Amino acid sequence: MAKVDTSLVAHLPLFAGVTPEAMDEILREARSARYPKNSAIFEQGADAQSFFLLLHGHVRAAKTTPTGEQIVVRYVAPGETFGLAMAIGAARYPATAMAVDDSVVLIWPNSAWPRLVERFPALAANTLQTVGTRLQESHTRILEMSTQQVEQRIAHALLRLAKQSGKKLDHGIEIDFPISRQDIAQMTGTTLHTVSRILSAWESQGLVESGRQRIILRDPHGIVVLAERSPDSGAA
Amino acid sequence: MAKVDTSLVAHLPLFAGVTPEAMDEILREARSARYPKNSAIFEQGADAQSFFLLLHGHVRAAKTTPTGEQIVVRYVAPGETFGLAMAIGAARYPATAMAVDDSVVLIWPNSAWPRLVERFPALAANTLQTVGTRLQESHTRILEMSTQQVEQRIAHALLRLAKQSGKKLDHGIEIDFPISRQDIAQMTGTTLHTVSRILSAWESQGLVESGRQRIILRDPHGIVVLAERSPDSGAA
DNA sequence: GGCCGGTTTTGCGCTATCGCAAACACCAGG
DNA sequence: CCTGGTGTTTGCGATAGCGCAAAACCGGCC
């Protein structure tokens, strides 16, 4: 089994307050694995047997309805945990995780969690913090879906993606993994058609530049303005 | 300070795995307080100084936008915790909590949390579980808002309220606290007008009976059917 | 270098739902 | 018993965004 370099992950929020020796012990329980682009890491409804820490790449967590519609729960960036089903008391994964880029993850068996938490209570506290933050983000998303129109929701979604996984360019910010109109629609509760229309409009205003599964925010500040615009103060 | 009876709260999920002596110690750090109907317990944005456990009554947690719109994050039922801002690493309350009925709560100062968690690690684990469950519920809500129409969302919302806080009647289930059309609108991302129209329609079909801040599900199963109906399979 | 499949764009009608406004009902208080 | 006020019902446009369908595009692969 590949040895994981402690220094690469010790600074992550998950391990705040954990000593280097403890890190060794924690990492000894993990194995690492590589998932190629577009491969599934786990499926919604499957027995939750492991939890994960993303080292490289990007992972999309999506939830599917009985009728087949999907929403994107979130995009996982390097350094973030995912698949914490058992930590929160679920026997099955509530969503599907798929690598949207070639990705490398650390994998712990669920059985290790109770032992780790007992030896390193900071892990539970850190995880609680993380999950709490995600809960708040979910509430914010609900608030947006309830009170804002599609254009504003898309603006917020892109800004968040840019902050989380944006690559600074000379002029603008590029979202650093492949993302389609459909994906954005599934993040904002709309359809790919509407997303396409809005991005086209933005492109003609010089706010963004985009193509096949690729988006560059050319005028982030202009998009912030859009995002905060009240529903009626529309354009001419 | 009023002494809290251990036996009343020891069975709650929050205290799973905590010994009776430990319970004493935990409860010694709390005080209890009574909030009359329609009084605020804490306000969104205020310094988070305490966390809460609801003993009696019902509390509404709501989030407000800069422009004044509100959504209901959740209704808190007896036995549930709320205002856990600090446990999840927030310095300020992300929502406003208001008693919708005369309510009694236990209050711990935030400063007690680190100490309690250190002495009773089960608390952190239990809280993680709770927060995780709420996170999943939030995702479900986002999924519903993204994929279902208003009527189905209202159906789901009422069914959840009935499960959480329903009082069984001879014929039907009554939601056991005052709730307005506006409240339901704020739970489902619609307007009180639309809620009113839909409830009126349901009433004429004998599915519900409702009045001023009062709702009785007369045919819960019929509402389940509505909730699960696919978007197009509409009525005649 | 041409072909294939997924992605994006765009037109067009449709409708669920909003938004406003007015009329009502009901409970609480005096 | 009357009255004020909050919550509810309902009518009637207005419209944002959906849904379908078709065409254009783009990139990688053979």
CSV table of C-alpha atoms in Angstrom, one decimal, chain A residues 71-180:
chain,number,residue,atom,x,y,z
A,71,ILE,CA,-29.2,17.7,-8.5
A,72,VAL,CA,-25.6,18.4,-7.7
A,73,VAL,CA,-25.2,18.5,-4.0
A,74,ARG,CA,-21.7,20.0,-4.2
A,75,TYR,CA,-18.4,19.8,-5.8
A,76,VAL,CA,-15.6,18.5,-3.6
A,77,ALA,CA,-12.3,20.3,-3.9
A,78,PRO,CA,-8.9,18.8,-2.8
A,79,GLY,CA,-8.5,18.8,1.0
A,80,GLU,CA,-12.2,18.2,1.6
A,81,THR,CA,-13.8,15.1,3.0
A,82,PHE,CA,-16.8,13.4,1.4
A,83,GLY,CA,-18.8,10.2,1.9
A,84,LEU,CA,-19.1,10.8,5.6
A,85,ALA,CA,-22.3,8.7,5.7
A,86,MET,CA,-21.4,6.8,8.8
A,87,ALA,CA,-20.1,9.7,10.8
A,88,ILE,CA,-23.6,11.1,10.5
A,89,GLY,CA,-25.3,7.8,11.2
A,90,ALA,CA,-26.4,6.7,7.8
A,91,ALA,CA,-25.9,3.1,6.6
A,92,ARG,CA,-26.1,4.0,2.9
A,93,TYR,CA,-24.6,6.8,0.9
A,94,PRO,CA,-27.2,9.5,0.3
A,95,ALA,CA,-25.7,10.6,-2.9
A,96,THR,CA,-23.5,9.5,-5.8
A,97,ALA,CA,-19.9,10.6,-6.0
A,98,MET,CA,-18.2,10.8,-9.3
A,99,ALA,CA,-14.7,12.0,-10.3
A,100,VAL,CA,-15.1,14.9,-12.8
A,101,ASP,CA,-11.4,14.9,-13.3
A,102,ASP,CA,-8.7,12.3,-12.7
A,103,SER,CA,-8.7,12.2,-8.9
A,104,VAL,CA,-6.8,10.8,-6.0
A,105,VAL,CA,-8.4,10.1,-2.7
A,106,LEU,CA,-7.6,8.7,0.7
A,107,ILE,CA,-10.0,6.0,1.9
A,108,TRP,CA,-10.7,4.9,5.4
A,109,PRO,CA,-12.9,2.0,6.2
A,110,ASN,CA,-15.9,3.1,8.3
A,111,SER,CA,-14.8,0.6,10.9
A,112,ALA,CA,-11.9,2.8,11.6
A,113,TRP,CA,-14.0,5.8,12.5
A,114,PRO,CA,-15.1,4.9,16.0
A,115,ARG,CA,-11.6,3.9,17.0
A,116,LEU,CA,-10.1,7.1,15.5
A,117,VAL,CA,-12.6,9.3,17.2
A,118,GLU,CA,-12.0,7.7,20.5
A,119,ARG,CA,-8.3,8.2,20.3
A,120,PHE,CA,-8.4,11.6,18.7
A,121,PRO,CA,-11.5,13.5,19.8
A,122,ALA,CA,-10.4,16.5,17.8
A,123,LEU,CA,-11.5,14.6,14.7
A,124,ALA,CA,-15.1,14.5,15.8
A,125,ALA,CA,-15.0,18.2,16.7
A,126,ASN,CA,-13.4,19.1,13.3
A,127,THR,CA,-15.9,17.0,11.4
A,128,LEU,CA,-18.7,18.6,13.3
A,129,GLN,CA,-17.5,21.9,12.3
A,130,THR,CA,-17.2,20.9,8.7
A,131,VAL,CA,-20.7,19.3,8.6
A,132,GLY,CA,-22.1,22.4,10.4
A,133,THR,CA,-20.6,24.7,7.8
A,134,ARG,CA,-22.1,22.6,5.0
A,135,LEU,CA,-25.5,22.7,6.8
A,136,GLN,CA,-25.3,26.5,6.8
A,137,GLU,CA,-24.4,26.5,3.1
A,138,SER,CA,-27.4,24.3,2.4
A,139,HIS,CA,-29.6,26.7,4.2
A,140,THR,CA,-28.2,29.6,2.2
A,141,ARG,CA,-28.9,27.7,-1.0
A,142,ILE,CA,-32.4,27.0,0.1
A,143,LEU,CA,-32.8,30.7,0.9
A,144,GLU,CA,-31.5,31.6,-2.6
A,145,MET,CA,-33.8,29.1,-4.3
A,146,SER,CA,-36.7,30.5,-2.4
A,147,THR,CA,-36.1,34.2,-2.9
A,148,GLN,CA,-34.0,34.8,-6.0
A,149,GLN,CA,-34.5,34.3,-9.7
A,150,VAL,CA,-32.5,32.0,-11.8
A,151,GLU,CA,-30.0,34.6,-13.1
A,152,GLN,CA,-29.0,35.5,-9.6
A,153,ARG,CA,-28.8,32.0,-8.4
A,154,ILE,CA,-26.5,31.1,-11.3
A,155,ALA,CA,-24.4,34.2,-10.5
A,156,HIS,CA,-24.0,33.0,-6.9
A,157,ALA,CA,-23.2,29.5,-7.9
A,158,LEU,CA,-20.5,30.5,-10.3
A,159,LEU,CA,-19.0,32.9,-7.7
A,160,ARG,CA,-18.8,30.1,-5.2
A,161,LEU,CA,-17.2,27.7,-7.7
A,162,ALA,CA,-14.7,30.4,-8.6
A,163,LYS,CA,-13.9,30.9,-4.9
A,164,GLN,CA,-13.6,27.2,-4.2
A,165,SER,CA,-11.9,26.0,-7.4
A,166,GLY,CA,-11.0,29.1,-9.4
A,167,LYS,CA,-7.8,29.4,-11.3
A,168,LYS,CA,-6.6,33.1,-11.5
A,169,LEU,CA,-5.9,34.1,-15.1
A,170,ASP,CA,-4.4,37.3,-16.3
A,171,HIS,CA,-7.8,38.6,-16.9
A,172,GLY,CA,-10.5,36.7,-15.0
A,173,ILE,CA,-11.0,33.5,-13.2
A,174,GLU,CA,-11.4,30.1,-14.7
A,175,ILE,CA,-13.3,27.3,-13.1
A,176,ASP,CA,-10.7,24.6,-12.7
A,177,PHE,CA,-12.6,21.5,-13.8
A,178,PRO,CA,-15.0,20.5,-16.5
A,179,ILE,CA,-18.5,21.7,-15.8
A,180,SER,CA,-21.4,21.6,-18.2
